[in-house]
Amino acid sequence: MSDNTKILIAAGVSAAVALVLGMHVGASMGASAEKKNHWNTEPKICKTILDHVGNTPLVRLNKIPKADGVECEILAKCEFFNAGGSVKDRIGKRMVMDAAKKGTIKKGDILIEPTSGNTGIGLALASAVLGYKMVISLPKKMSDEKVNVLKALGAIVKRTPTDAPCVINKDIRDGIDGQKYSHIGKANKIKEELNASVPGQAHILDQYANPSNPLAHIEGTAEELLRQCDGKIDAVVVSAGTGGTIAGIAWRLKQSLPNVKIIGVDPQLSYDV
């Protein structure tokens, strides 16, 4: 890469979504532009903590690229500055607000979500502010710290076996499909039981299939990146979970920058669930 290329690393699930950016913008020029037309839309005084979701800082990495002999510019979008501590706050807020706007949910309803933790925290935060009850189904391998945060936000947490498969017919023992014991199976069971007692009170917003997931990044994260980088991005590297972050960012950036490269990062064998 040439020395006028920028690389941006932004915080995904806990710390980073990575981007490679082109055509350096001088610090003095950027600072001057910021004074005239500040991109941050966060109010001086937040009406609620949900106003502190999004508009996360973009920070230049200096020592790491130098140590590894990387000549291009590397920037980091620090998603851990969101109110709940991760990029998933964006979709938690967006899914709840969109469902309320559509009339899918009403105040006092119970929201249920199978999660590895961060989306649950984002949803629990939004639910606490906007007036919904929250139930989280969570594999036992997830940290106690996440459980404590979820409980502090008022969520009820149901733990499930770590080895329970999320996919139907993945693991059948003695004629019993293990999927029903997973956090996804648990969420579905809780929803059915709650709606059997009071029809329509329980909902799974479903981060895996909910269009509000990528929309939060199409209209939020990607727009911020374009503003912060003056529309000059060569490539973006994004960690992948449900795929909503990378899909949303990629879709929006490709509209403005057809030649931008999109690189997804995913742990080996993460698909083997």
PDB file of C-alpha atoms in Angstrom:
ATOM      1  CA  MET A   1       0.000   0.000   0.000  1.00  0.00           C
ATOM      2  CA  SER A   2       1.167   3.539  -0.652  1.00  0.00           C
ATOM      3  CA  ASP A   3       1.785   5.984   2.158  1.00  0.00           C
ATOM      4  CA  ASN A   4      -1.268   8.066   1.213  1.00  0.00           C
ATOM      5  CA  THR A   5      -3.633   5.203   2.044  1.00  0.00           C
ATOM      6  CA  LYS A   6      -5.570   5.229   5.282  1.00  0.00           C
ATOM      7  CA  ILE A   7      -6.629   2.188   7.275  1.00  0.00           C
ATOM      8  CA  LEU A   8      -9.449   2.603   9.713  1.00  0.00           C
ATOM      9  CA  ILE A   9     -10.233   0.161  12.491  1.00  0.00           C
ATOM     10  CA  ALA A  10     -13.583   0.689  14.130  1.00  0.00           C
ATOM     11  CA  ALA A  11     -15.056  -1.021  17.127  1.00  0.00           C
ATOM     12  CA  GLY A  12     -17.431  -3.803  16.252  1.00  0.00           C
ATOM     13  CA  VAL A  13     -18.872  -6.175  18.853  1.00  0.00           C
ATOM     14  CA  SER A  14     -16.621  -4.855  21.600  1.00  0.00           C
ATOM     15  CA  ALA A  15     -13.887  -2.816  20.034  1.00  0.00           C
ATOM     16  CA  ALA A  16     -13.394  -2.699  16.301  1.00  0.00           C
ATOM     17  CA  VAL A  17     -14.749  -2.543  12.763  1.00  0.00           C
ATOM     18  CA  ALA A  18     -11.715  -2.031  10.542  1.00  0.00           C
ATOM     19  CA  LEU A  19     -11.524   0.177   7.498  1.00  0.00           C
ATOM     20  CA  VAL A  20      -8.841   0.978   4.963  1.00  0.00           C
ATOM     21  CA  LEU A  21      -9.123   4.559   3.786  1.00  0.00           C
ATOM     22  CA  GLY A  22      -7.526   6.484   0.942  1.00  0.00           C
ATOM     23  CA  MET A  23      -6.210   9.986   0.426  1.00  0.00           C
ATOM     24  CA  HIS A  24      -4.963  11.552   3.618  1.00  0.00           C
ATOM     25  CA  VAL A  25      -6.810  14.565   5.003  1.00  0.00           C
ATOM     26  CA  GLY A  26      -4.525  16.861   6.990  1.00  0.00           C
ATOM     27  CA  ALA A  27      -5.213  17.282  10.683  1.00  0.00           C
ATOM     28  CA  SER A  28      -5.330  21.065  10.535  1.00  0.00           C
ATOM     29  CA  MET A  29      -7.800  21.016   7.652  1.00  0.00           C
ATOM     30  CA  GLY A  30      -9.988  18.478   9.439  1.00  0.00           C
ATOM     31  CA  ALA A  31      -9.945  20.480  12.668  1.00  0.00           C
ATOM     32  CA  SER A  32     -10.950  23.644  10.825  1.00  0.00           C
ATOM     33  CA  ALA A  33     -13.826  21.904   9.084  1.00  0.00           C
ATOM     34  CA  GLU A  34     -15.022  20.478  12.381  1.00  0.00           C
ATOM     35  CA  LYS A  35     -15.390  23.958  13.881  1.00  0.00           C
ATOM     36  CA  LYS A  36     -17.497  25.181  10.983  1.00  0.00           C
ATOM     37  CA  ASN A  37     -19.665  22.124  10.519  1.00  0.00           C
ATOM     38  CA  HIS A  38     -19.456  19.650  13.357  1.00  0.00           C
ATOM     39  CA  TRP A  39     -20.611  16.184  12.273  1.00  0.00           C
ATOM     40  CA  ASN A  40     -21.657  14.991  15.725  1.00  0.00           C
ATOM     41  CA  THR A  41     -25.435  15.169  16.086  1.00  0.00           C
ATOM     42  CA  GLU A  42     -25.462  14.307  19.791  1.00  0.00           C
ATOM     43  CA  PRO A  43     -27.173  17.080  21.794  1.00  0.00           C
ATOM     44  CA  LYS A  44     -25.270  19.060  24.415  1.00  0.00           C
ATOM     45  CA  ILE A  45     -27.545  17.509  27.038  1.00  0.00           C
ATOM     46  CA  CYS A  46     -28.887  14.042  26.196  1.00  0.00           C
ATOM     47  CA  LYS A  47     -32.623  13.634  26.715  1.00  0.00           C
ATOM     48  CA  THR A  48     -32.002   9.964  27.514  1.00  0.00           C
ATOM     49  CA  ILE A  49     -28.962   7.699  27.471  1.00  0.00           C
ATOM     50  CA  LEU A  50     -30.088   6.482  24.038  1.00  0.00           C
ATOM     51  CA  ASP A  51     -28.911   9.805  22.621  1.00  0.00           C
ATOM     52  CA  HIS A  52     -25.412   8.544  23.424  1.00  0.00           C
ATOM     53  CA  VAL A  53     -25.650   5.680  20.941  1.00  0.00           C
ATOM     54  CA  GLY A  54     -23.759   6.326  17.702  1.00  0.00           C
ATOM     55  CA  ASN A  55     -21.464   9.163  16.627  1.00  0.00           C
ATOM     56  CA  THR A  56     -18.495   7.284  18.039  1.00  0.00           C
ATOM     57  CA  PRO A  57     -14.982   8.711  17.683  1.00  0.00           C
ATOM     58  CA  LEU A  58     -12.559   7.851  14.905  1.00  0.00           C
ATOM     59  CA  VAL A  59      -9.001   7.607  16.212  1.00  0.00           C
ATOM     60  CA  ARG A  60      -5.710   7.403  14.312  1.00  0.00           C
ATOM     61  CA  LEU A  61      -3.440   4.509  15.273  1.00  0.00           C
ATOM     62  CA  ASN A  62       0.202   5.588  15.431  1.00  0.00           C
ATOM     63  CA  LYS A  63       2.406   3.074  17.257  1.00  0.00           C
ATOM     64  CA  ILE A  64       0.905  -0.189  15.968  1.00  0.00           C
ATOM     65  CA  PRO A  65       1.274   0.560  12.244  1.00  0.00           C
ATOM     66  CA  LYS A  66       4.777   1.906  12.804  1.00  0.00           C
ATOM     67  CA  ALA A  67       5.825  -1.187  14.760  1.00  0.00           C
ATOM     68  CA  ASP A  68       4.580  -3.483  11.992  1.00  0.00           C
ATOM     69  CA  GLY A  69       5.977  -1.393   9.158  1.00  0.00           C
ATOM     70  CA  VAL A  70       2.530  -0.472   7.804  1.00  0.00           C
ATOM     71  CA  GLU A  71       2.807   2.627   5.630  1.00  0.00           C
ATOM     72  CA  CYS A  72      -0.879   3.369   5.136  1.00  0.00           C
ATOM     73  CA  GLU A  73      -2.925   5.330   7.643  1.00  0.00           C
ATOM     74  CA  ILE A  74      -4.891   3.252  10.139  1.00  0.00           C
ATOM     75  CA  LEU A  75      -7.889   4.676  11.976  1.00  0.00           C
ATOM     76  CA  ALA A  76     -10.100   3.056  14.614  1.00  0.00           C
ATOM     77  CA  LYS A  77     -13.818   3.660  15.070  1.00  0.00           C
ATOM     78  CA  CYS A  78     -14.319   3.120  18.767  1.00  0.00           C
ATOM     79  CA  GLU A  79     -17.731   1.545  19.193  1.00  0.00           C
ATOM     80  CA  PHE A  80     -17.091   0.795  22.864  1.00  0.00           C
ATOM     81  CA  PHE A  81     -17.960   4.468  23.451  1.00  0.00           C
ATOM     82  CA  ASN A  82     -21.632   3.659  22.846  1.00  0.00           C
ATOM     83  CA  ALA A  83     -23.730   3.861  26.003  1.00  0.00           C
ATOM     84  CA  GLY A  84     -23.908   0.098  26.500  1.00  0.00           C
ATOM     85  CA  GLY A  85     -20.330  -0.551  25.465  1.00  0.00           C
ATOM     86  CA  SER A  86     -20.589  -2.041  21.979  1.00  0.00           C
ATOM     87  CA  VAL A  87     -21.709  -1.568  18.378  1.00  0.00           C
ATOM     88  CA  LYS A  88     -24.789  -3.674  19.206  1.00  0.00           C
ATOM     89  CA  ASP A  89     -26.306  -0.719  21.049  1.00  0.00           C
ATOM     90  CA  ARG A  90     -27.083   0.682  17.606  1.00  0.00           C
ATOM     91  CA  ILE A  91     -29.272  -2.251  16.590  1.00  0.00           C
ATOM     92  CA  GLY A  92     -30.809  -2.637  20.048  1.00  0.00           C
ATOM     93  CA  LYS A  93     -32.051   0.945  19.943  1.00  0.00           C
ATOM     94  CA  ARG A  94     -33.116   0.736  16.296  1.00  0.00           C
ATOM     95  CA  MET A  95     -34.990  -2.575  16.586  1.00  0.00           C
ATOM     96  CA  VAL A  96     -37.011  -1.459  19.601  1.00  0.00           C
ATOM     97  CA  MET A  97     -37.836   1.976  18.199  1.00  0.00           C
ATOM     98  CA  ASP A  98     -38.791   0.598  14.775  1.00  0.00           C
ATOM     99  CA  ALA A  99     -41.011  -2.103  16.299  1.00  0.00           C
ATOM    100  CA  ALA A 100     -42.772   0.514  18.432  1.00  0.00           C
ATOM    101  CA  LYS A 101     -43.243   2.825  15.448  1.00  0.00           C
ATOM    102  CA  LYS A 102     -44.802  -0.008  13.421  1.00  0.00           C
ATOM    103  CA  GLY A 103     -47.107  -0.940  16.282  1.00  0.00           C
ATOM    104  CA  THR A 104     -45.560  -4.389  16.607  1.00  0.00           C
ATOM    105  CA  ILE A 105     -44.902  -3.805  20.306  1.00  0.00           C
ATOM    106  CA  LYS A 106     -46.562  -1.647  22.955  1.00  0.00           C
ATOM    107  CA  LYS A 107     -45.375  -0.244  26.280  1.00  0.00           C
ATOM    108  CA  GLY A 108     -45.170  -2.923  28.928  1.00  0.00           C
ATOM    109  CA  ASP A 109     -44.696  -5.789  26.459  1.00  0.00           C
ATOM    110  CA  ILE A 110     -42.031  -8.421  27.027  1.00  0.00           C
ATOM    111  CA  LEU A 111     -39.126  -8.564  24.567  1.00  0.00           C
ATOM    112  CA  ILE A 112     -37.110 -11.772  24.329  1.00  0.00           C
ATOM    113  CA  GLU A 113     -33.791 -12.206  22.573  1.00  0.00           C
ATOM    114  CA  PRO A 114     -31.318 -15.085  22.194  1.00  0.00           C
ATOM    115  CA  THR A 115     -27.890 -13.478  22.254  1.00  0.00           C
ATOM    116  CA  SER A 116     -24.230 -13.918  23.099  1.00  0.00           C
ATOM    117  CA  GLY A 117     -24.563 -10.817  25.266  1.00  0.00           C
ATOM    118  CA  ASN A 118     -23.904  -7.537  23.485  1.00  0.00           C
ATOM    119  CA  THR A 119     -27.154  -7.343  21.511  1.00  0.00           C
ATOM    120  CA  GLY A 120     -28.942  -8.274  24.708  1.00  0.00           C
ATOM    121  CA  ILE A 121     -27.299  -5.370  26.504  1.00  0.00           C
ATOM    122  CA  GLY A 122     -28.284  -2.992  23.699  1.00  0.00           C
ATOM    123  CA  LEU A 123     -31.889  -4.233  23.782  1.00  0.00           C
ATOM    124  CA  ALA A 124     -32.048  -4.185  27.582  1.00  0.00           C
ATOM    125  CA  LEU A 125     -30.776  -0.615  27.610  1.00  0.00           C
ATOM    126  CA  ALA A 126     -33.370   0.499  25.057  1.00  0.00           C
ATOM    127  CA  SER A 127     -36.124  -1.436  26.831  1.00  0.00           C
ATOM    128  CA  ALA A 128     -35.296   0.093  30.204  1.00  0.00           C
ATOM    129  CA  VAL A 129     -35.516   3.597  28.747  1.00  0.00           C
ATOM    130  CA  LEU A 130     -38.543   3.070  26.505  1.00  0.00           C
ATOM    131  CA  GLY A 131     -40.737   1.032  28.850  1.00  0.00           C
ATOM    132  CA  TYR A 132     -40.472  -2.642  27.917  1.00  0.00           C
ATOM    133  CA  LYS A 133     -39.602  -5.768  29.873  1.00  0.00           C
ATOM    134  CA  MET A 134     -36.608  -7.794  28.697  1.00  0.00           C
ATOM    135  CA  VAL A 135     -35.810 -11.505  28.843  1.00  0.00           C
ATOM    136  CA  ILE A 136     -32.434 -12.712  27.568  1.00  0.00           C
ATOM    137  CA  SER A 137     -31.488 -16.316  26.769  1.00  0.00           C
ATOM    138  CA  LEU A 138     -27.723 -16.701  26.961  1.00  0.00           C
ATOM    139  CA  PRO A 139     -25.305 -19.644  26.610  1.00  0.00           C
ATOM    140  CA  LYS A 140     -23.468 -20.515  29.819  1.00  0.00           C
ATOM    141  CA  LYS A 141     -20.074 -19.879  28.200  1.00  0.00           C
ATOM    142  CA  MET A 142     -20.725 -16.140  28.170  1.00  0.00           C
ATOM    143  CA  SER A 143     -19.098 -14.100  30.929  1.00  0.00           C
ATOM    144  CA  ASP A 144     -20.646 -13.289  34.294  1.00  0.00           C
ATOM    145  CA  GLU A 145     -19.802  -9.635  33.606  1.00  0.00           C
ATOM    146  CA  LYS A 146     -22.315  -9.583  30.744  1.00  0.00           C
ATOM    147  CA  VAL A 147     -24.920 -11.263  32.917  1.00  0.00           C
ATOM    148  CA  ASN A 148     -24.385  -8.685  35.665  1.00  0.00           C
ATOM    149  CA  VAL A 149     -24.792  -5.802  33.192  1.00  0.00           C
ATOM    150  CA  LEU A 150     -27.990  -7.350  31.790  1.00  0.00           C
ATOM    151  CA  LYS A 151     -29.439  -7.771  35.269  1.00  0.00           C
ATOM    152  CA  ALA A 152     -28.443  -4.227  36.212  1.00  0.00           C
ATOM    153  CA  LEU A 153     -30.458  -3.031  33.221  1.00  0.00           C
ATOM    154  CA  GLY A 154     -33.494  -4.927  34.511  1.00  0.00           C
ATOM    155  CA  ALA A 155     -33.348  -7.942  32.204  1.00  0.00           C
ATOM    156  CA  ILE A 156     -34.236 -11.470  33.256  1.00  0.00           C
ATOM    157  CA  VAL A 157     -31.450 -13.819  32.138  1.00  0.00           C
ATOM    158  CA  LYS A 158     -31.973 -17.484  31.268  1.00  0.00           C
ATOM    159  CA  ARG A 159     -28.791 -19.544  30.760  1.00  0.00           C
ATOM    160  CA  THR A 160     -28.591 -22.462  28.319  1.00  0.00           C
ATOM    161  CA  PRO A 161     -26.073 -25.287  27.729  1.00  0.00           C
ATOM    162  CA  THR A 162     -23.064 -24.109  25.752  1.00  0.00           C
ATOM    163  CA  ASP A 163     -23.001 -27.211  23.539  1.00  0.00           C
ATOM    164  CA  ALA A 164     -26.693 -27.076  22.605  1.00  0.00           C
ATOM    165  CA  PRO A 165     -26.858 -26.615  18.791  1.00  0.00           C
ATOM    166  CA  CYS A 166     -28.594 -23.562  17.352  1.00  0.00           C
ATOM    167  CA  VAL A 167     -29.500 -25.435  14.175  1.00  0.00           C
ATOM    168  CA  ILE A 168     -32.378 -27.935  13.976  1.00  0.00           C
ATOM    169  CA  ASN A 169     -31.283 -31.573  13.437  1.00  0.00           C
ATOM    170  CA  LYS A 170     -27.646 -30.659  14.126  1.00  0.00           C
ATOM    171  CA  ASP A 171     -27.348 -32.855  17.216  1.00  0.00           C
ATOM    172  CA  ILE A 172     -29.952 -35.561  17.884  1.00  0.00           C
ATOM    173  CA  ARG A 173     -29.437 -37.836  20.882  1.00  0.00           C
ATOM    174  CA  ASP A 174     -31.814 -40.655  21.798  1.00  0.00           C
ATOM    175  CA  GLY A 175     -34.294 -39.231  19.317  1.00  0.00           C
ATOM    176  CA  ILE A 176     -34.236 -35.760  20.938  1.00  0.00           C
ATOM    177  CA  ASP A 177     -33.163 -32.710  18.938  1.00  0.00           C
ATOM    178  CA  GLY A 178     -30.745 -30.666  21.030  1.00  0.00           C
ATOM    179  CA  GLN A 179     -31.731 -27.392  19.338  1.00  0.00           C
ATOM    180  CA  LYS A 180     -34.611 -26.852  21.736  1.00  0.00           C
ATOM    181  CA  TYR A 181     -32.098 -26.604  24.582  1.00  0.00           C
ATOM    182  CA  SER A 182     -30.109 -23.844  22.871  1.00  0.00           C
ATOM    183  CA  HIS A 183     -30.535 -20.138  23.635  1.00  0.00           C
ATOM    184  CA  ILE A 184     -32.572 -19.835  20.421  1.00  0.00           C
ATOM    185  CA  GLY A 185     -34.812 -22.755  21.365  1.00  0.00           C
ATOM    186  CA  LYS A 186     -35.156 -21.359  24.891  1.00  0.00           C
ATOM    187  CA  ALA A 187     -36.263 -17.964  23.599  1.00  0.00           C
ATOM    188  CA  ASN A 188     -38.930 -19.536  21.406  1.00  0.00           C
ATOM    189  CA  LYS A 189     -40.215 -21.624  24.306  1.00  0.00           C
ATOM    190  CA  ILE A 190     -40.437 -18.596  26.616  1.00  0.00           C
ATOM    191  CA  LYS A 191     -42.323 -16.645  23.960  1.00  0.00           C
ATOM    192  CA  GLU A 192     -44.821 -19.463  23.470  1.00  0.00           C
ATOM    193  CA  GLU A 193     -45.421 -19.860  27.201  1.00  0.00           C
ATOM    194  CA  LEU A 194     -45.901 -16.139  27.818  1.00  0.00           C
ATOM    195  CA  ASN A 195     -48.263 -15.690  24.874  1.00  0.00           C
ATOM    196  CA  ALA A 196     -50.252 -18.740  25.963  1.00  0.00           C
ATOM    197  CA  SER A 197     -51.068 -16.908  29.209  1.00  0.00           C
ATOM    198  CA  VAL A 198     -51.510 -13.414  27.729  1.00  0.00           C
ATOM    199  CA  PRO A 199     -51.711 -13.460  23.917  1.00  0.00           C
ATOM    200  CA  GLY A 200     -49.544 -10.909  22.151  1.00  0.00           C
ATOM    201  CA  GLN A 201     -47.508  -9.798  25.152  1.00  0.00           C
ATOM    202  CA  ALA A 202     -44.187 -11.412  24.179  1.00  0.00           C
ATOM    203  CA  HIS A 203     -42.037 -10.749  21.120  1.00  0.00           C
ATOM    204  CA  ILE A 204     -38.697 -11.885  19.717  1.00  0.00           C
ATOM    205  CA  LEU A 205     -37.274  -9.005  17.682  1.00  0.00           C
ATOM    206  CA  ASP A 206     -34.748 -11.454  16.172  1.00  0.00           C
ATOM    207  CA  GLN A 207     -31.471  -9.717  15.373  1.00  0.00           C
ATOM    208  CA  TYR A 208     -30.692 -12.427  12.808  1.00  0.00           C
ATOM    209  CA  ALA A 209     -33.602 -11.583  10.488  1.00  0.00           C
ATOM    210  CA  ASN A 210     -34.656  -8.097  11.567  1.00  0.00           C
ATOM    211  CA  PRO A 211     -34.090  -5.495   8.792  1.00  0.00           C
ATOM    212  CA  SER A 212     -33.516  -2.853  11.466  1.00  0.00           C
ATOM    213  CA  ASN A 213     -30.168  -4.544  12.152  1.00  0.00           C
ATOM    214  CA  PRO A 214     -28.464  -3.579   8.852  1.00  0.00           C
ATOM    215  CA  LEU A 215     -30.515  -0.371   8.641  1.00  0.00           C
ATOM    216  CA  ALA A 216     -28.884   0.869  11.851  1.00  0.00           C
ATOM    217  CA  HIS A 217     -25.559   0.710  10.013  1.00  0.00           C
ATOM    218  CA  ILE A 218     -26.797   1.876   6.613  1.00  0.00           C
ATOM    219  CA  GLU A 219     -28.251   5.052   8.107  1.00  0.00           C
ATOM    220  CA  GLY A 220     -25.915   5.326  11.087  1.00  0.00           C
ATOM    221  CA  THR A 221     -22.457   3.767  11.173  1.00  0.00           C
ATOM    222  CA  ALA A 222     -21.706   4.015   7.444  1.00  0.00           C
ATOM    223  CA  GLU A 223     -22.899   7.622   7.220  1.00  0.00           C
ATOM    224  CA  GLU A 224     -20.639   8.529  10.132  1.00  0.00           C
ATOM    225  CA  LEU A 225     -17.666   6.928   8.402  1.00  0.00           C
ATOM    226  CA  LEU A 226     -18.322   8.820   5.193  1.00  0.00           C
ATOM    227  CA  ARG A 227     -18.536  12.110   7.112  1.00  0.00           C
ATOM    228  CA  GLN A 228     -15.500  11.432   9.257  1.00  0.00           C
ATOM    229  CA  CYS A 229     -13.358  10.399   6.277  1.00  0.00           C
ATOM    230  CA  ASP A 230     -14.608  13.059   3.880  1.00  0.00           C
ATOM    231  CA  GLY A 231     -15.930  10.269   1.668  1.00  0.00           C
ATOM    232  CA  LYS A 232     -12.457   8.823   0.999  1.00  0.00           C
ATOM    233  CA  ILE A 233     -12.353   5.133   1.874  1.00  0.00           C
ATOM    234  CA  ASP A 234     -10.381   2.405   0.086  1.00  0.00           C
ATOM    235  CA  ALA A 235     -11.519  -0.598   2.102  1.00  0.00           C
ATOM    236  CA  VAL A 236     -13.348  -1.576   5.252  1.00  0.00           C
ATOM    237  CA  VAL A 237     -12.663  -4.587   7.456  1.00  0.00           C
ATOM    238  CA  VAL A 238     -15.563  -5.555   9.680  1.00  0.00           C
ATOM    239  CA  SER A 239     -15.915  -8.318  12.259  1.00  0.00           C
ATOM    240  CA  ALA A 240     -19.006 -10.445  11.614  1.00  0.00           C
ATOM    241  CA  GLY A 241     -21.595 -11.920  13.958  1.00  0.00           C
ATOM    242  CA  THR A 242     -25.141 -11.872  12.627  1.00  0.00           C
ATOM    243  CA  GLY A 243     -23.782 -10.113   9.543  1.00  0.00           C
ATOM    244  CA  GLY A 244     -25.882  -6.998  10.047  1.00  0.00           C
ATOM    245  CA  THR A 245     -22.960  -4.667  10.712  1.00  0.00           C
ATOM    246  CA  ILE A 246     -20.910  -5.660   7.690  1.00  0.00           C
ATOM    247  CA  ALA A 247     -23.959  -5.898   5.393  1.00  0.00           C
ATOM    248  CA  GLY A 248     -25.242  -2.459   6.355  1.00  0.00           C
ATOM    249  CA  ILE A 249     -21.869  -0.729   6.177  1.00  0.00           C
ATOM    250  CA  ALA A 250     -20.993  -2.429   2.886  1.00  0.00           C
ATOM    251  CA  TRP A 251     -24.333  -1.601   1.232  1.00  0.00           C
ATOM    252  CA  ARG A 252     -24.127   2.090   2.064  1.00  0.00           C
ATOM    253  CA  LEU A 253     -20.434   2.550   1.288  1.00  0.00           C
ATOM    254  CA  LYS A 254     -20.793   0.801  -2.066  1.00  0.00           C
ATOM    255  CA  GLN A 255     -23.458   3.335  -3.037  1.00  0.00           C
ATOM    256  CA  SER A 256     -21.017   6.218  -2.676  1.00  0.00           C
ATOM    257  CA  LEU A 257     -17.785   4.337  -3.315  1.00  0.00           C
ATOM    258  CA  PRO A 258     -18.319   1.486  -5.814  1.00  0.00           C
ATOM    259  CA  ASN A 259     -14.658   0.454  -5.693  1.00  0.00           C
ATOM    260  CA  VAL A 260     -14.382   0.225  -1.917  1.00  0.00           C
ATOM    261  CA  LYS A 261     -13.192  -3.181  -0.692  1.00  0.00           C
ATOM    262  CA  ILE A 262     -15.206  -4.938   2.025  1.00  0.00           C
ATOM    263  CA  ILE A 263     -13.377  -7.509   4.152  1.00  0.00           C
ATOM    264  CA  GLY A 264     -15.195  -9.595   6.758  1.00  0.00           C
ATOM    265  CA  VAL A 265     -13.427 -11.123   9.757  1.00  0.00           C
ATOM    266  CA  ASP A 266     -14.934 -14.157  11.470  1.00  0.00           C
ATOM    267  CA  PRO A 267     -13.452 -16.704  13.916  1.00  0.00           C
ATOM    268  CA  GLN A 268     -12.573 -20.041  12.373  1.00  0.00           C
ATOM    269  CA  LEU A 269     -15.385 -22.609  12.748  1.00  0.00           C
ATOM    270  CA  SER A 270     -17.799 -19.981  14.092  1.00  0.00           C
ATOM    271  CA  TYR A 271     -20.353 -21.335  11.616  1.00  0.00           C
ATOM    272  CA  ASP A 272     -20.167 -24.782  13.218  1.00  0.00           C
ATOM    273  CA  VAL A 273     -22.952 -24.238  15.752  1.00  0.00           C
TER     274      VAL A 273
END
